[in-house]
Short mmCIF file of C-alpha atoms and ligand atoms in Angstrom, two decimals:
data_model
loop_
_atom_site.label_atom_id
_atom_site.label_comp_id
_atom_site.label_asym_id
_atom_site.label_seq_id
_atom_site.Cartn_x
_atom_site.Cartn_y
_atom_site.Cartn_z
CA MET A 1 14.05 -14.06 9.79
CA ARG A 2 11.66 -11.17 9.16
CA ARG A 3 13.73 -9.22 11.78
CA TRP A 4 16.93 -9.37 10.02
CA LEU A 5 15.30 -7.94 6.77
CA PRO A 6 15.61 -4.03 6.41
CA ARG A 7 12.43 -2.32 6.80
CA THR A 8 11.66 -0.63 3.60
CA LEU A 9 10.75 -2.51 0.44
CA ALA A 10 13.62 -0.54 -1.56
CA ALA A 11 16.14 -1.71 0.73
CA ARG A 12 15.04 -5.46 0.66
CA LEU A 13 14.77 -5.58 -3.09
CA SER A 14 18.48 -3.71 -3.41
CA LEU A 15 19.80 -6.23 -1.00
CA ILE A 16 18.36 -9.25 -2.88
CA PHE A 17 19.62 -8.13 -6.08
CA LEU A 18 22.81 -7.08 -5.17
CA LEU A 19 23.54 -10.28 -3.04
CA SER A 20 22.45 -12.38 -6.09
CA LEU A 21 24.32 -10.42 -8.81
CA VAL A 22 27.53 -10.26 -6.68
CA LEU A 23 27.36 -13.93 -5.85
CA ALA A 24 26.86 -14.90 -9.58
CA HIS A 25 29.29 -12.42 -10.64
CA GLY A 26 31.85 -13.66 -8.13
CA LEU A 27 31.14 -17.28 -9.03
CA SER A 28 31.71 -16.87 -12.86
CA PHE A 29 34.84 -14.84 -12.08
CA GLY A 30 36.24 -17.42 -9.76
CA LEU A 31 35.58 -20.23 -12.24
CA GLN A 32 37.25 -18.48 -15.07
CA THR A 33 40.17 -17.74 -12.95
CA PHE A 34 40.40 -21.34 -11.75
CA GLU A 35 40.10 -22.68 -15.45
CA ARG A 36 42.80 -20.03 -16.64
CA TYR A 37 45.08 -20.78 -13.96
CA ASN A 38 44.78 -24.79 -14.86
CA SER A 39 45.46 -24.29 -18.38
CA ALA A 40 48.16 -21.98 -17.79
CA ARG A 41 49.82 -24.54 -15.48
CA THR A 42 49.33 -27.25 -17.79
CA LEU A 43 51.03 -25.34 -20.67
CA MET A 44 53.79 -24.09 -18.41
CA LEU A 45 54.61 -27.61 -17.15
CA SER A 46 54.77 -29.07 -20.77
CA ASN A 47 57.14 -26.09 -21.82
CA PHE A 48 59.12 -26.98 -18.75
CA GLU A 49 59.60 -30.60 -19.45
CA ARG A 50 60.36 -30.13 -22.88
CA ASP A 51 63.00 -27.06 -21.97
CA ILE A 52 64.77 -28.98 -19.49
CA ALA A 53 65.26 -32.09 -21.64
CA THR A 54 66.49 -29.87 -24.30
CA ALA A 55 68.79 -27.72 -22.06
CA VAL A 56 70.51 -30.77 -20.42
CA ALA A 57 71.16 -32.44 -23.82
CA ILE A 58 72.56 -29.32 -25.25
CA LEU A 59 74.98 -29.01 -22.07
CA GLU A 60 75.82 -32.92 -22.45
CA ARG A 61 76.97 -32.51 -26.24
CA LEU A 62 78.85 -29.20 -25.59
CA PRO A 63 82.55 -29.42 -24.71
CA ALA A 64 82.93 -28.39 -20.83
CA THR A 65 84.73 -25.18 -22.03
CA GLU A 66 81.85 -23.95 -23.98
CA ARG A 67 78.94 -24.69 -21.36
CA PRO A 68 79.27 -21.43 -19.29
CA ALA A 69 78.82 -19.35 -22.39
CA TRP A 70 75.48 -21.28 -22.94
CA LEU A 71 73.93 -20.81 -19.56
CA ALA A 72 72.76 -17.32 -20.18
CA ARG A 73 70.64 -18.46 -23.07
CA LEU A 74 69.24 -21.44 -21.39
CA GLU A 75 68.13 -19.19 -18.62
CA ARG A 76 64.26 -18.81 -18.20
CA PRO A 77 62.30 -16.62 -15.85
CA ASN A 78 61.48 -19.35 -13.29
CA TYR A 79 64.47 -21.32 -13.58
CA ARG A 80 68.24 -21.31 -14.45
CA TYR A 81 71.22 -23.49 -14.63
CA GLN A 82 74.68 -23.37 -12.90
CA LEU A 83 77.62 -25.40 -13.39
CA ASP A 84 78.42 -26.20 -9.68
CA ASP A 85 77.14 -27.73 -6.60
CA GLY A 86 74.69 -24.67 -5.96
CA GLN A 87 73.89 -23.08 -2.55
CA PRO A 88 73.88 -25.03 0.60
CA GLY A 89 70.22 -26.03 1.42
CA THR A 90 68.36 -28.63 3.46
CA PRO A 91 67.37 -31.82 1.45
CA MET A 92 63.90 -31.61 0.35
CA LEU A 93 61.50 -33.67 2.40
CA ASN A 94 58.21 -34.08 0.69
CA ALA A 95 59.95 -33.66 -2.89
CA SER A 96 57.29 -35.63 -4.69
CA GLU A 97 54.32 -33.01 -3.86
CA SER A 98 55.76 -30.36 -5.90
CA VAL A 99 54.54 -30.74 -9.73
CA SER A 100 57.80 -29.16 -11.05
CA VAL A 101 59.89 -31.53 -8.98
CA ARG A 102 57.61 -34.74 -10.59
CA THR A 103 58.25 -33.22 -14.10
CA ILE A 104 62.10 -33.05 -13.47
CA LEU A 105 62.03 -36.46 -12.04
CA ALA A 106 60.01 -37.74 -15.01
CA THR A 107 62.21 -36.20 -17.60
CA LEU A 108 65.61 -36.60 -16.21
CA GLY A 109 65.29 -39.18 -13.54
CA PRO A 110 65.57 -42.29 -15.79
CA ALA A 111 69.27 -41.09 -16.93
CA TYR A 112 70.56 -39.17 -14.03
CA HIS A 113 70.58 -39.49 -10.33
CA ILE A 114 68.81 -36.41 -9.08
CA SER A 115 68.77 -34.91 -5.28
CA PHE A 116 66.55 -31.65 -4.42
CA GLN A 117 67.61 -29.25 -1.84
CA THR A 118 65.48 -26.42 -0.26
CA ILE A 119 67.09 -23.03 -0.12
CA ALA A 120 65.78 -20.80 2.43
CA ASP A 121 66.11 -17.21 0.95
CA SER A 122 63.90 -14.12 1.02
CA ARG A 123 61.91 -16.02 -1.36
CA PRO A 124 62.25 -19.75 -0.81
CA HIS A 125 63.08 -21.82 -3.87
CA TYR A 126 64.97 -25.25 -4.58
CA GLN A 127 67.64 -26.62 -6.35
CA ALA A 128 67.79 -29.81 -8.39
CA HIS A 129 71.71 -31.54 -8.28
CA LEU A 130 73.03 -34.06 -10.88
CA GLN A 131 76.07 -34.76 -12.77
CA LEU A 132 76.56 -34.50 -16.36
CA ASN A 133 78.01 -37.75 -18.16
CA ASP A 134 81.58 -36.13 -18.25
CA GLY A 135 81.24 -35.70 -14.26
CA GLN A 136 80.91 -31.92 -14.25
CA PRO A 137 78.05 -30.99 -11.68
CA LEU A 138 74.71 -29.28 -12.75
CA THR A 139 72.19 -27.43 -10.71
CA ILE A 140 68.71 -26.38 -11.84
CA ASP A 141 67.62 -23.56 -9.76
CA VAL A 142 63.90 -23.59 -9.97
CA ARG A 143 61.85 -20.50 -8.23
CA PRO A 144 58.12 -21.51 -8.80
CA SER A 145 56.10 -18.41 -9.18
CA ILE A 146 52.45 -17.50 -8.41
CA MET A 147 50.32 -16.47 -11.38
CA PRO A 148 50.56 -12.82 -12.32
CA ILE A 149 47.54 -10.82 -11.84
CA SER A 150 47.03 -7.99 -14.04
CA PRO A 151 47.27 -4.48 -12.27
CA TRP A 152 43.98 -3.20 -13.73
CA LEU A 153 41.98 -6.33 -12.74
CA PRO A 154 40.86 -4.91 -9.19
CA VAL A 155 40.19 -1.70 -10.69
CA LEU A 156 37.86 -3.38 -13.30
CA LEU A 157 36.31 -5.35 -10.47
CA VAL A 158 35.37 -2.23 -8.32
CA ALA A 159 34.09 -0.66 -11.49
CA GLN A 160 31.88 -3.69 -12.14
CA LEU A 161 30.73 -3.65 -8.53
CA LEU A 162 29.87 0.25 -8.78
CA LEU A 163 27.98 -0.69 -12.08
CA LEU A 164 25.92 -3.31 -10.47
CA VAL A 165 24.99 -1.01 -7.46
CA LEU A 166 23.87 1.57 -9.92
CA CYS A 167 21.77 -0.80 -11.85
CA THR A 168 20.21 -2.26 -8.86
CA TRP A 169 19.35 1.18 -7.67
CA LEU A 170 17.80 2.14 -10.93
CA ALA A 171 15.60 -0.94 -11.33
CA VAL A 172 14.44 -0.81 -7.53
CA ARG A 173 13.79 3.12 -8.08
CA THR A 174 11.89 2.36 -11.41
CA ALA A 175 9.79 -0.44 -9.67
CA LEU A 176 8.90 1.39 -6.56
CA ALA A 177 8.23 4.87 -7.89
CA PRO A 178 4.83 4.13 -9.08
CA LEU A 179 3.82 2.33 -5.62
CA THR A 180 4.82 5.40 -3.71
CA ARG A 181 2.78 7.68 -6.07
CA LEU A 182 -0.16 5.43 -5.64
CA ALA A 183 0.17 5.37 -1.79
CA ARG A 184 0.45 8.99 -1.82
CA ALA A 185 -2.86 9.48 -4.10
CA VAL A 186 -4.68 7.05 -1.56
CA ASP A 187 -3.27 9.09 1.42
CA ASN A 188 -4.65 12.30 -0.25
CA LEU A 189 -7.92 10.93 -1.25
CA ASP A 190 -10.35 13.59 -0.35
CA LEU A 191 -13.80 13.35 -1.56
CA LYS A 192 -14.72 16.84 -0.79
CA ARG A 193 -12.82 18.32 -3.57
CA PRO A 194 -12.42 16.98 -7.13
CA ALA A 195 -8.92 15.61 -7.03
CA ALA A 196 -6.62 15.41 -9.88
CA PRO A 197 -6.44 11.85 -11.32
CA LEU A 198 -3.43 9.82 -11.32
CA ASP A 199 -1.17 10.10 -14.48
CA GLU A 200 -2.04 6.90 -16.56
CA SER A 201 1.08 6.85 -18.68
CA GLY A 202 3.91 4.42 -17.89
CA PRO A 203 4.45 0.50 -18.10
CA SER A 204 1.29 -1.37 -18.50
CA GLU A 205 1.00 -2.62 -14.92
CA VAL A 206 1.68 0.91 -13.51
CA ALA A 207 -0.77 2.33 -16.11
CA TYR A 208 -3.31 -0.49 -15.01
CA ALA A 209 -3.02 0.36 -11.40
CA ALA A 210 -3.41 3.98 -12.16
CA VAL A 211 -6.39 3.59 -14.24
CA ALA A 212 -7.99 1.44 -11.64
CA PHE A 213 -7.23 3.99 -8.84
CA ASN A 214 -8.85 6.80 -11.12
CA SER A 215 -11.88 4.81 -11.48
CA MET A 216 -12.23 3.85 -7.84
CA GLN A 217 -11.90 7.51 -6.90
CA ALA A 218 -14.62 8.54 -9.41
CA ARG A 219 -16.99 5.75 -8.06
CA ILE A 220 -16.61 6.36 -4.65
CA ALA A 221 -17.15 10.35 -5.18
CA ALA A 222 -20.21 9.62 -7.28
CA TYR A 223 -21.73 7.30 -4.19
CA VAL A 224 -21.01 9.86 -1.71
CA LYS A 225 -22.44 12.64 -3.96
CA GLU A 226 -25.55 10.46 -4.61
CA ARG A 227 -26.19 10.07 -0.79
CA VAL A 228 -25.63 13.78 -0.01
CA GLN A 229 -28.01 14.69 -2.93
CA LEU A 230 -30.53 12.35 -1.55
CA LEU A 231 -30.32 13.86 1.87
CA ALA A 232 -30.64 17.29 0.32
CA ALA A 233 -33.62 16.32 -1.53
CA ILE A 234 -35.46 14.72 1.22
CA SER A 235 -34.58 17.62 3.58
CA HIS A 236 -35.65 19.81 1.12
CA ASP A 237 -39.00 18.38 0.08
CA LEU A 238 -40.01 18.09 3.79
CA GLN A 239 -39.98 21.70 4.36
CA THR A 240 -43.15 22.24 2.46
CA PRO A 241 -45.11 19.78 4.48
CA ILE A 242 -44.13 20.71 7.62
CA THR A 243 -44.69 24.29 7.09
CA ARG A 244 -48.04 23.31 6.00
CA MET A 245 -48.74 21.30 8.98
CA LYS A 246 -47.59 24.12 11.19
CA LEU A 247 -50.08 26.54 9.79
CA ARG A 248 -52.67 23.97 10.45
CA VAL A 249 -51.52 23.60 14.09
CA GLU A 250 -51.86 27.40 14.33
CA PHE A 251 -55.49 27.22 13.52
CA MET A 252 -56.18 24.45 16.19
CA ASP A 253 -57.75 25.26 19.45
CA ASP A 254 -55.50 26.23 22.34
CA SER A 255 -54.56 22.93 24.15
CA ALA A 256 -51.52 21.05 25.54
CA ASP A 257 -51.22 18.80 22.55
CA LYS A 258 -51.11 21.68 20.14
CA ASP A 259 -48.15 23.06 22.20
CA LYS A 260 -46.39 19.51 22.01
CA LEU A 261 -47.22 19.38 18.24
CA SER A 262 -45.77 22.70 17.46
CA ASN A 263 -42.73 21.98 19.31
CA ASP A 264 -42.36 18.67 17.63
CA LEU A 265 -42.93 20.42 14.08
CA SER A 266 -40.45 23.30 14.73
CA GLU A 267 -37.87 20.50 15.96
CA MET A 268 -38.36 18.75 12.46
CA GLN A 269 -38.02 22.02 10.81
CA HIS A 270 -34.62 22.52 12.49
CA LEU A 271 -33.72 18.93 11.57
CA VAL A 272 -34.79 19.47 7.84
CA LYS A 273 -32.75 22.88 7.74
CA GLU A 274 -29.77 21.08 9.10
CA GLY A 275 -30.08 18.56 6.73
CA VAL A 276 -29.83 21.00 3.77
CA ALA A 277 -27.02 22.94 5.26
CA TYR A 278 -24.91 19.74 5.81
CA ALA A 279 -25.61 18.67 2.03
CA ARG A 280 -24.81 22.02 1.06
CA SER A 281 -21.77 22.30 3.09
CA THR A 282 -20.48 19.10 1.33
CA GLU A 283 -20.40 20.86 -1.96
CA PRO A 284 -17.75 22.94 -3.21
CA SER A 285 -18.60 26.61 -2.03
CA SER A 286 -19.72 28.99 -4.46
CA GLU A 287 -19.36 31.99 -2.03
CA PRO A 288 -16.60 34.18 -3.38
CA PRO A 289 -13.79 35.01 -1.10
CA LEU A 290 -13.83 38.57 0.25
CA ARG A 291 -11.32 40.97 2.08
CA LEU A 292 -12.74 40.83 5.64
CA GLN A 293 -11.88 42.88 8.61
CA LEU A 294 -11.93 40.54 11.49
CA GLU A 295 -12.75 42.66 14.40
CA PRO A 296 -15.81 44.46 13.26
CA PHE A 297 -16.88 41.12 11.77
CA LEU A 298 -16.69 39.29 15.08
CA GLN A 299 -18.16 42.31 17.05
CA SER A 300 -21.18 42.37 14.88
CA LEU A 301 -21.56 38.69 15.80
CA VAL A 302 -21.30 39.31 19.48
CA PHE A 303 -24.00 41.89 19.20
CA ASP A 304 -26.22 39.86 17.45
CA TYR A 305 -26.07 37.28 20.22
CA ALA A 306 -26.40 40.15 22.83
CA ASP A 307 -29.49 41.27 21.35
CA MET A 308 -31.02 37.87 21.65
CA GLY A 309 -29.88 37.84 25.32
CA LYS A 310 -27.24 35.51 24.95
CA ASN A 311 -24.12 35.70 26.77
CA VAL A 312 -21.24 35.63 24.31
CA GLN A 313 -17.90 37.67 25.04
CA LEU A 314 -15.14 38.65 22.73
CA LEU A 315 -11.81 38.06 24.76
CA ALA A 316 -9.37 39.40 22.39
CA SER A 317 -9.57 40.19 18.80
CA ALA A 318 -6.96 41.62 16.21
CA ASP A 319 -7.07 44.28 13.67
CA ALA A 320 -6.33 41.57 11.10
CA VAL A 321 -7.87 41.75 7.47
CA LEU A 322 -8.53 38.24 6.10
CA HIS A 323 -9.14 37.03 2.66
CA THR A 324 -12.04 34.70 3.26
CA ARG A 325 -15.75 33.55 2.70
CA PRO A 326 -17.69 35.73 5.46
CA GLN A 327 -20.94 33.60 5.16
CA ALA A 328 -19.24 30.34 5.67
CA LEU A 329 -17.05 31.93 8.68
CA ARG A 330 -20.23 33.15 10.17
CA ARG A 331 -22.05 30.02 10.14
CA LEU A 332 -19.01 27.83 11.26
CA LEU A 333 -18.64 30.57 14.30
CA THR A 334 -22.36 30.55 14.86
CA ASN A 335 -22.58 26.54 15.12
CA LEU A 336 -19.60 26.50 17.66
CA ILE A 337 -21.22 29.35 19.68
CA ASP A 338 -24.48 27.75 19.62
CA ASN A 339 -23.10 24.32 21.15
CA ALA A 340 -21.31 26.52 23.87
CA LEU A 341 -24.25 28.31 24.73
CA LYS A 342 -26.45 25.25 24.53
CA PHE A 343 -24.15 23.06 26.73
CA ALA A 344 -22.32 25.58 28.93
CA GLY A 345 -25.04 28.72 28.82
CA ALA A 346 -21.93 31.08 27.85
CA ALA A 347 -19.50 31.30 25.34
CA GLU A 348 -16.31 33.27 24.64
CA LEU A 349 -14.29 33.93 21.51
CA ASN A 350 -10.70 34.51 21.29
CA VAL A 351 -8.36 35.55 18.50
CA SER A 352 -4.56 35.18 18.49
CA GLN A 353 -1.86 34.76 16.03
CA ASN A 354 0.12 31.60 16.36
CA ALA A 355 3.69 30.81 15.87
CA ASN A 356 3.35 30.28 11.84
CA GLY A 357 1.69 33.75 11.41
CA LEU A 358 -1.99 32.08 11.15
CA TRP A 359 -4.94 33.68 12.92
CA LEU A 360 -6.11 31.12 15.52
CA LEU A 361 -9.88 31.64 16.28
CA GLN A 362 -11.02 29.85 19.48
CA VAL A 363 -14.66 29.18 20.81
CA LEU A 364 -14.39 28.56 24.57
CA ASP A 365 -16.79 27.50 27.20
CA ARG A 366 -17.01 26.28 30.70
CA GLY A 367 -19.39 23.58 30.23
CA PRO A 368 -19.28 19.63 30.73
CA GLY A 369 -16.66 19.15 27.79
CA ILE A 370 -16.51 15.93 25.91
CA PRO A 371 -15.15 12.82 26.97
CA GLU A 372 -11.51 12.35 25.40
CA GLN A 373 -12.60 9.33 23.40
CA GLU A 374 -15.48 10.92 21.89
CA LEU A 375 -13.77 14.05 20.84
CA ALA A 376 -13.39 12.45 17.15
CA ASP A 377 -16.81 11.04 16.86
CA VAL A 378 -18.94 14.20 17.63
CA LEU A 379 -17.72 15.56 14.43
CA LYS A 380 -19.44 13.07 12.50
CA PRO A 381 -23.01 13.68 11.15
CA PHE A 382 -25.80 12.80 13.90
CA TYR A 383 -23.61 12.06 16.61
CA ARG A 384 -24.95 13.32 19.90
CA LEU A 385 -23.83 12.51 23.61
CA GLU A 386 -26.95 14.01 24.76
CA SER A 387 -28.80 10.61 24.89
CA SER A 388 -26.34 9.42 27.59
CA ARG A 389 -26.27 12.71 29.24
CA ASN A 390 -30.07 12.63 29.60
CA ARG A 391 -30.54 16.48 28.95
CA ASP A 392 -33.15 18.35 27.27
CA THR A 393 -30.94 19.75 24.79
CA GLY A 394 -32.55 19.23 21.44
CA GLY A 395 -30.33 19.01 18.11
CA THR A 396 -29.77 16.98 15.23
CA GLY A 397 -25.97 16.30 15.84
CA LEU A 398 -25.12 17.90 12.42
CA GLY A 399 -23.89 21.10 13.70
CA LEU A 400 -20.32 20.05 14.25
CA ALA A 401 -20.39 17.91 10.78
CA ILE A 402 -21.14 21.36 9.00
CA ALA A 403 -18.73 23.14 11.12
CA VAL A 404 -15.96 20.66 9.84
CA GLN A 405 -17.06 20.90 6.29
CA LEU A 406 -17.12 24.69 6.41
CA ALA A 407 -13.54 24.73 7.95
CA ALA A 408 -12.31 22.62 5.25
CA SER A 409 -14.00 24.93 2.77
CA LEU A 410 -12.05 27.63 4.34
CA GLY A 411 -8.84 25.87 3.89
CA SER A 412 -8.45 24.89 7.78
CA GLY A 413 -9.22 22.16 9.99
CA LEU A 414 -11.58 22.20 13.14
CA ARG A 415 -10.02 20.97 16.44
CA LEU A 416 -11.92 20.26 19.79
CA ARG A 417 -10.25 19.84 22.97
CA ASN A 418 -11.09 19.88 26.69
CA ARG A 419 -9.88 22.89 28.62
CA GLU A 420 -7.99 22.86 31.65
CA GLY A 421 -10.36 23.50 34.36
CA GLY A 422 -13.38 22.03 32.44
CA GLY A 423 -15.12 23.22 29.29
CA LEU A 424 -14.47 22.63 25.60
CA CYS A 425 -12.35 24.73 23.28
CA ALA A 426 -13.34 24.52 19.72
CA GLU A 427 -10.59 26.29 17.44
CA PHE A 428 -9.36 26.42 13.86
CA GLU A 429 -6.76 28.67 11.92
CA LEU A 430 -7.43 30.96 9.33
CA LEU A 431 -4.79 32.26 6.67
CA TYR A 432 -4.45 35.96 5.82
P1 ATP B 1 -27.35 20.71 16.36
O1 ATP B 1 -25.87 21.26 16.31
O2 ATP B 1 -27.23 19.87 14.89
O3 ATP B 1 -28.37 21.14 16.63
P2 ATP B 1 -25.96 19.30 18.41
O4 ATP B 1 -25.32 20.43 18.99
O5 ATP B 1 -26.34 18.11 19.51
O6 ATP B 1 -27.18 19.24 17.37
P3 ATP B 1 -23.37 19.04 17.26
O7 ATP B 1 -23.30 20.49 17.32
O8 ATP B 1 -22.82 18.21 16.11
O9 ATP B 1 -24.91 18.55 17.54
O10 ATP B 1 -22.69 18.48 18.56
C1 ATP B 1 -22.46 17.12 18.71
C2 ATP B 1 -22.53 16.63 20.06
O11 ATP B 1 -21.15 17.33 20.64
C3 ATP B 1 -23.48 17.38 20.80
O12 ATP B 1 -24.67 16.47 20.98
C4 ATP B 1 -22.85 17.25 22.26
O13 ATP B 1 -23.17 16.14 23.03
C5 ATP B 1 -21.38 17.28 21.98
N1 ATP B 1 -20.96 18.96 22.17
C6 ATP B 1 -20.82 19.75 21.16
N2 ATP B 1 -20.42 21.05 21.56
C7 ATP B 1 -20.32 20.89 22.87
C8 ATP B 1 -19.92 21.55 24.08
N3 ATP B 1 -19.58 23.19 23.92
N4 ATP B 1 -19.75 21.03 25.36
C9 ATP B 1 -20.30 19.92 25.58
N5 ATP B 1 -20.55 19.09 24.52
C10 ATP B 1 -20.63 19.39 22.99
MG1 MG B 2 -24.74 21.92 17.79
#
């Protein structure tokens, strides 16, 4: 049953409304027509009965010479009288089936001998033959007619149908528009930026749904904010004791334990710093956008790495001027380059302009890449593959999560993909 239904709710509702309305309408129209036909027929037959009785009585009374002059006056649209034997025809077989024949028989039958003949003509009709009392033949020519239909009736029916279609469309649209709006709002629900609340006006059910959605959106945003603030607070407050501990370790006697402790503390410090950075990256950025020359900006980034003895190359750049937040962009690229250096030992930067005119920035490496099914997961906070890869690459698993937030704050999206021939490509697009 489901398979026969149209796919959209709008189409289903329209179908149900339209079918039931047309059916109900057709039924009442049919009943009315039937009723009209019945009463018209009853009226017509009783008129017919009285009319032929009167007409035959008048003809009987008139002298034979005056009769022809009266025939025209006695004539009716459906039947007329002739003072002859009529046209040749075939005797009517099932005469009693016709109501008009039965009426004639009932009215004139007792006094006259009547025979009926069917005349095959362009429009078939029948004739009743009898003899007046003075011996003159009389023929009643009867042409049963179908009930006439007014010419405007089909036009009216079509107009009514159009009205039904229009009303159905209006009703379905009114009912479904808020649903579509709600679905779109849910789809666009983005907790990173304050979303405009849904319009809470309209019919009460719609307003109620909008109010419920708005309060849900606010609640979720508040929960998320609370968690991130918690992370920020803990990370921030840990910084001081860690620094204190590092100082204390510095004063310890040289030993293997001192080195291990110092390393652990450095790792903790890194974790804490990343935690604060992540918490900050989820907040709306306060850094003002500036005009930025892309080529010198990237070159200085590469030189900074070269100074530290890291292998970072700028493959191709462009003389582009962007309107963007330099600190966020720098941090974003640094996170990606750090990963490439950590997992592949070398990084390459590439800038190109894509078909839409956007600048595409890519950080490429020839490292192990990331299994396809985990490409989405590594973008989540604290998700690392290193435990399974069993390599000594310390990290918190926040680098890419921060990069995603930063890219979003620059109005872009970060994409990861494995390169042909091995290695990873991390890329994002920037507007002018
Ligand atoms: P952090 O950056 O916080 O110090 P991390 O580098 O381990 O730690 P992410 O930068 O978020 O964390 O990266 C998550 C995981 O994705 C990494 O642990 C690593 O397994 C994988 N990954 C990221 N970049 C690459 C890369 N260029 N090549 C191979 N694997 C990568
Ligand atoms: Mg990293």
